[in-house]
Amino acid sequence: METRDKILSMLKENQEKWISGELLSGDLGISRAAVSKHIGVLRKTGYAIVSAPKKGYRFSGTADNIIVKEISQGLKTDRFGKGEILYFQETDSTNVQAKKAADRGAAEGTVVIADAQKRGRGRKGRAWFSSPGGQLLLSVVLRPSLPPMEAPKTTLMAAVAIAEALRSATGLDITIKWPNDLLINKKKLAGILTELNTEMDQVNYIILGVGININSQVDRFPEELRPIATSLFQETGAVHPRMELLQRILESLEACYRMMLTGRFPEILDRWKALSDIIGRRVTVAMIDRQIKGTVTDIDNDGVLILEDEKGDMVRVLSGDVIF
Ligand code: BTN
């Protein structure tokens, strides 16, 4: 066992009790400065360790921290979260970090997680608000063998996977709003941002970025977001363990991703439709250059929204914002 792991297990064995730096350094045969350095690294990787003068260190198992080493434990996946996991207490954007990783060849299933983002990205160049420690902010590197035209499937697949994982973990009625918002009672719980890197006829990689308000206190969000955002904490009044939810989400994502790649996307689409109440509804879709009003007749196999406009023409909408 490495020295750092020994420190961790001594602290964990004595949960909620103080252990002096002197005792740790004596037992492990290292200097007090080295102990303090190891504690610093452990904190950076997500362990909640408090320190106090004259008392020493105490493991505080109560914080809802993401512990990188423990993510793969009990995780029922083959690849997602089983290889490289990059964790940041704070970063610009997990999607940006995942892109950097993918550009240097990171394997499919590489996961990037952060507790806070300084420049979290949303769709259409919008910002994603960060509430440090209260959200799950993750990006997964995908390397599907798909033509670029079919990439939008990934967003729908991810919405189904995450909605189903969260529904089964919490029992909450989580719905999907085309193409990628997860809602509870019409308020936004989570958003998905898929970013593509392609050749002419083949996807190089996709960065699947997911932001979920888990234990965020929505009354501390910027004023304009408060009426339209929610979190699991907000809905239930209870703190939800982010690590466990992360594991269930990775499992669900991998299972749905595999279905998508093995010709079973129509099944995912049926599940998507069951989680969304958009079909048959009159909506306005805001696109970059115009708005269309009409009735949603279907979502096609590529994830494109099919709308019958006011003149009775069928319009295919690849990307936009739906306003009910
Ligand atoms: C949206 O609803 O517009 C999409 C929001 C996606 C936010 C997540 S947070 C983790 C990942 N990193 C980012 O910079 N964005 C995505």
Short mmCIF file of N, CA, C and O and ligand atoms in Angstrom, two decimals, residues 92-96 117 119-124 126-128 136-139 180-181 188 190-193 195 208-212, ligand 1:
data_model
loop_
_atom_site.label_atom_id
_atom_site.label_comp_id
_atom_site.label_asym_id
_atom_site.label_seq_id
_atom_site.Cartn_x
_atom_site.Cartn_y
_atom_site.Cartn_z
N ASP A 92 -12.19 25.06 -16.45
CA ASP A 92 -12.97 25.95 -17.32
C ASP A 92 -14.27 25.25 -17.70
O ASP A 92 -15.37 25.71 -17.41
N SER A 93 -14.14 24.08 -18.35
CA SER A 93 -15.32 23.33 -18.78
C SER A 93 -14.88 21.87 -18.94
O SER A 93 -13.82 21.60 -19.53
N THR A 94 -15.69 20.95 -18.46
CA THR A 94 -15.30 19.54 -18.60
C THR A 94 -15.30 19.15 -20.08
O THR A 94 -14.54 18.28 -20.50
N ASN A 95 -16.17 19.79 -20.89
CA ASN A 95 -16.16 19.48 -22.33
C ASN A 95 -14.84 19.89 -22.96
O ASN A 95 -14.29 19.18 -23.80
N VAL A 96 -14.31 21.06 -22.55
CA VAL A 96 -13.03 21.52 -23.10
C VAL A 96 -11.92 20.55 -22.68
O VAL A 96 -11.08 20.14 -23.49
N GLN A 117 -17.17 24.73 -12.58
CA GLN A 117 -16.67 25.16 -13.89
C GLN A 117 -16.68 26.69 -13.94
O GLN A 117 -17.64 27.31 -13.50
N ARG A 119 -16.17 28.29 -16.94
CA ARG A 119 -16.79 28.64 -18.22
C ARG A 119 -17.58 27.45 -18.77
O ARG A 119 -17.33 26.97 -19.87
N GLY A 120 -18.54 27.00 -17.94
CA GLY A 120 -19.39 25.87 -18.36
C GLY A 120 -20.17 26.27 -19.60
O GLY A 120 -20.69 27.37 -19.70
N ARG A 121 -20.22 25.35 -20.57
CA ARG A 121 -20.83 25.69 -21.86
C ARG A 121 -22.19 25.03 -22.01
O ARG A 121 -22.38 23.87 -21.69
N GLY A 122 -23.13 25.81 -22.53
CA GLY A 122 -24.44 25.26 -22.85
C GLY A 122 -24.61 25.25 -24.36
O GLY A 122 -23.68 25.59 -25.10
N ARG A 123 -25.77 24.86 -24.82
CA ARG A 123 -26.02 24.86 -26.27
C ARG A 123 -26.04 26.28 -26.79
O ARG A 123 -26.33 27.22 -26.08
N LYS A 124 -25.74 26.39 -28.09
CA LYS A 124 -25.83 27.67 -28.81
C LYS A 124 -25.01 28.78 -28.15
O LYS A 124 -25.48 29.91 -28.02
N ARG A 126 -24.44 29.40 -25.18
CA ARG A 126 -24.87 29.91 -23.86
C ARG A 126 -23.94 29.41 -22.78
O ARG A 126 -23.16 28.49 -22.98
N ALA A 127 -24.07 30.03 -21.60
CA ALA A 127 -23.24 29.58 -20.47
C ALA A 127 -24.06 28.58 -19.65
O ALA A 127 -25.28 28.64 -19.64
N TRP A 128 -23.38 27.69 -18.97
CA TRP A 128 -24.05 26.77 -18.03
C TRP A 128 -23.63 27.21 -16.64
O TRP A 128 -22.45 27.23 -16.31
N LEU A 136 -23.63 17.48 -10.80
CA LEU A 136 -22.75 16.52 -11.48
C LEU A 136 -22.39 17.18 -12.80
O LEU A 136 -23.29 17.51 -13.59
N LEU A 137 -21.12 17.42 -13.00
CA LEU A 137 -20.64 18.03 -14.24
C LEU A 137 -19.70 17.02 -14.86
O LEU A 137 -18.63 16.75 -14.32
N LEU A 138 -20.13 16.40 -15.94
CA LEU A 138 -19.26 15.36 -16.50
C LEU A 138 -19.28 15.38 -18.01
O LEU A 138 -20.23 15.85 -18.63
N SER A 139 -18.19 14.91 -18.58
CA SER A 139 -18.08 14.75 -20.02
C SER A 139 -17.48 13.37 -20.28
O SER A 139 -16.56 12.96 -19.58
N ASN A 180 -32.69 18.09 -25.64
CA ASN A 180 -31.75 17.60 -24.65
C ASN A 180 -31.93 18.11 -23.23
O ASN A 180 -31.01 18.03 -22.44
N ASP A 181 -33.09 18.66 -22.92
CA ASP A 181 -33.28 19.13 -21.55
C ASP A 181 -34.02 18.08 -20.73
O ASP A 181 -34.96 17.46 -21.22
N LYS A 188 -35.96 23.10 -15.43
CA LYS A 188 -34.79 22.39 -15.96
C LYS A 188 -33.93 21.78 -14.84
O LYS A 188 -33.46 22.48 -13.95
N ALA A 190 -31.48 19.28 -15.87
CA ALA A 190 -30.19 18.89 -16.48
C ALA A 190 -30.16 19.29 -17.94
O ALA A 190 -31.20 19.44 -18.59
N GLY A 191 -28.94 19.48 -18.43
CA GLY A 191 -28.75 19.79 -19.85
C GLY A 191 -27.63 18.93 -20.41
O GLY A 191 -26.75 18.46 -19.67
N ILE A 192 -27.70 18.71 -21.71
CA ILE A 192 -26.71 17.87 -22.38
C ILE A 192 -26.12 18.65 -23.55
O ILE A 192 -26.86 19.28 -24.31
N LEU A 193 -24.82 18.63 -23.64
CA LEU A 193 -24.16 19.31 -24.77
C LEU A 193 -23.24 18.33 -25.45
O LEU A 193 -22.23 17.91 -24.88
N GLU A 195 -20.64 17.64 -28.42
CA GLU A 195 -19.78 18.38 -29.35
C GLU A 195 -19.03 17.36 -30.21
O GLU A 195 -18.53 16.36 -29.71
N LEU A 208 -19.60 14.04 -24.94
CA LEU A 208 -20.94 14.08 -24.38
C LEU A 208 -20.86 14.76 -23.02
O LEU A 208 -20.34 14.19 -22.07
N GLY A 209 -21.33 15.99 -22.97
CA GLY A 209 -21.25 16.77 -21.72
C GLY A 209 -22.60 16.82 -21.04
O GLY A 209 -23.62 17.07 -21.68
N VAL A 210 -22.61 16.58 -19.74
CA VAL A 210 -23.86 16.53 -18.99
C VAL A 210 -23.73 17.38 -17.72
O VAL A 210 -22.77 17.23 -16.97
N GLY A 211 -24.68 18.24 -17.51
CA GLY A 211 -24.73 19.02 -16.26
C GLY A 211 -26.05 18.74 -15.57
O GLY A 211 -27.12 18.90 -16.19
N ILE A 212 -26.00 18.28 -14.32
CA ILE A 212 -27.23 17.95 -13.59
C ILE A 212 -27.22 18.68 -12.24
O ILE A 212 -26.23 18.61 -11.50
C1 BTN B 1 -27.61 23.05 -22.23
O1 BTN B 1 -28.62 22.79 -21.58
O2 BTN B 1 -27.53 24.06 -22.94
C2 BTN B 1 -26.44 22.11 -22.15
C3 BTN B 1 -25.69 22.28 -20.86
C4 BTN B 1 -24.53 21.31 -20.72
C5 BTN B 1 -23.70 21.60 -19.50
C6 BTN B 1 -22.65 20.58 -19.24
S1 BTN B 1 -21.89 20.80 -17.68
C7 BTN B 1 -20.68 19.62 -18.07
C8 BTN B 1 -20.32 19.83 -19.51
N1 BTN B 1 -19.26 20.82 -19.61
C9 BTN B 1 -19.69 21.95 -20.19
O3 BTN B 1 -18.99 22.96 -20.37
N2 BTN B 1 -20.97 21.82 -20.55
C10 BTN B 1 -21.49 20.52 -20.22
#
